[in-house]
């Protein structure tokens, strides 16, 4: 599959470029992603930002404030979309928390969605290949993950699931940290997965963390104390932290509730530089990969 | 007129609040504005950000990156809308560069628009009064201006026009610096002003600068070398700079063409911190005003 450039804007000395490609994981549908690369020669380590419900590849690039700190640390940022678009599955655009804009970064198994909704395969296998085809100076042997809300779930889940892809570190803003116990998560899993919420445990960060005992974890997590979704039990970081304690990993999960902050991009913006610095510490300590 | 709170988000330790009020300058129509105040007691000096064509009070607040540096310098940022909304004048929503979202921050004199389009009166007289009514700790004796594109024109024009309002400093991103000679500006002035483009000279920063000889100026201006609107002669900062030289004020206008940057918010984002620091130098050097 070929990758084409939609547009490109100079930003903080680097370049933010939007690409378009047909994605096999999305049954051949067109998908878009933004890539920021800093000024200089590279190759640059790659930090993914997974956005939340209703978002696409632009929300993080325009509103989250990652480019400035990424330029300072010499890190590339990749902003994928949150779901396939245009599948035409009946009802997929009816709700803001399910279907289009709400793929949950998992591979669907229910017959209705499984042909198109393969977000996990897209992110872990297909997107790195598309990134290679851009010709940008990216070092895909050094990758880390961050995300917000549904994307925080996505970042934690991808990091904790034993994939063939290595991620150096993971951070989440206001993540849906225990989706099998939250209204958003159970709705999504019931719809996308043939085995429903029970099958969803394989995509649930809090469940996955139980299996991570003994593994070195590099996780950072922040959420707002005034976040209405946190207060309504949609996020449940407390469940994730309880498991971290159970497996003796509480020192490897830096988790902070931020007083007065809500679920918006203004919260992300405030802590964007700290999250990028967290990842830079690990990404820039790794030896650069061989050019491909 | 009363001011009501639409919503409020914590950001960089401070608070960004959206307000709504009925504006006399807009013939009683509702208008909205965002105000960011840093953490702390204040009162804080006020830096206005005037947005460009098609924008409203949210573009700067969500995408420009001013809140972080404003918090660091202890400065409030006010984001007004770019025009009245809902006047219902025939044709006012037909074009993206005229009418709604494109008020040019001037007081219209043509009979068709003069009842509603009084952006200059709104910004210089009415908005400060509305800001007082918010009850926020703002020091309206210390004010500065910045803006982008049409808003860069607005910032320069308000700064240079001898108003009863004192502005400590002015900065512009990619301003329409000589609107009587640019397609956007001549279209706007021909439509809003009974005397057309000739009358528009009273609202043209390059024309106003001719009258500023001997005045101490504190102006900063940046534009992108790859800005298609700059290349098409919509901005004309070179005309503004030629007059600055004529009146011997070239040292008081810090103007820089930024290679490779375009007209987008990615450009603003890149230089946001430098612009806020420029204003902070002047605003924070002024003695705080008396509480009102």
mmCIF file of C-alpha atoms in Angstrom, chain B residues 48 121-133 138 140 143 165 167 292:
data_model
loop_
_atom_site.group_PDB
_atom_site.id
_atom_site.type_symbol
_atom_site.label_atom_id
_atom_site.label_comp_id
_atom_site.label_asym_id
_atom_site.label_seq_id
_atom_site.Cartn_x
_atom_site.Cartn_y
_atom_site.Cartn_z
ATOM 1 C CA UNK B 48 -5.606 40.398 24.252
ATOM 2 C CA UNK B 121 -15.964 50.072 20.037
ATOM 3 C CA UNK B 122 -16.529 46.607 21.409
ATOM 4 C CA UNK B 123 -12.833 45.954 22.018
ATOM 5 C CA UNK B 124 -11.761 49.340 23.258
ATOM 6 C CA UNK B 125 -14.780 50.346 25.319
ATOM 7 C CA UNK B 126 -17.272 47.589 25.947
ATOM 8 C CA UNK B 127 -15.131 44.516 26.510
ATOM 9 C CA UNK B 128 -13.059 46.081 29.310
ATOM 10 C CA UNK B 129 -16.327 46.825 31.075
ATOM 11 C CA UNK B 130 -17.487 43.253 30.612
ATOM 12 C CA UNK B 131 -14.155 42.030 31.954
ATOM 13 C CA UNK B 132 -14.664 44.114 35.091
ATOM 14 C CA UNK B 133 -18.016 42.439 35.555
ATOM 15 C CA UNK B 138 -7.588 41.680 36.110
ATOM 16 C CA UNK B 140 -7.128 46.798 33.126
ATOM 17 C CA UNK B 143 -3.094 45.959 28.697
ATOM 18 C CA UNK B 165 -7.151 53.148 25.916
ATOM 19 C CA UNK B 167 -1.769 49.545 25.364
ATOM 20 C CA UNK B 292 -11.502 49.238 40.923
#
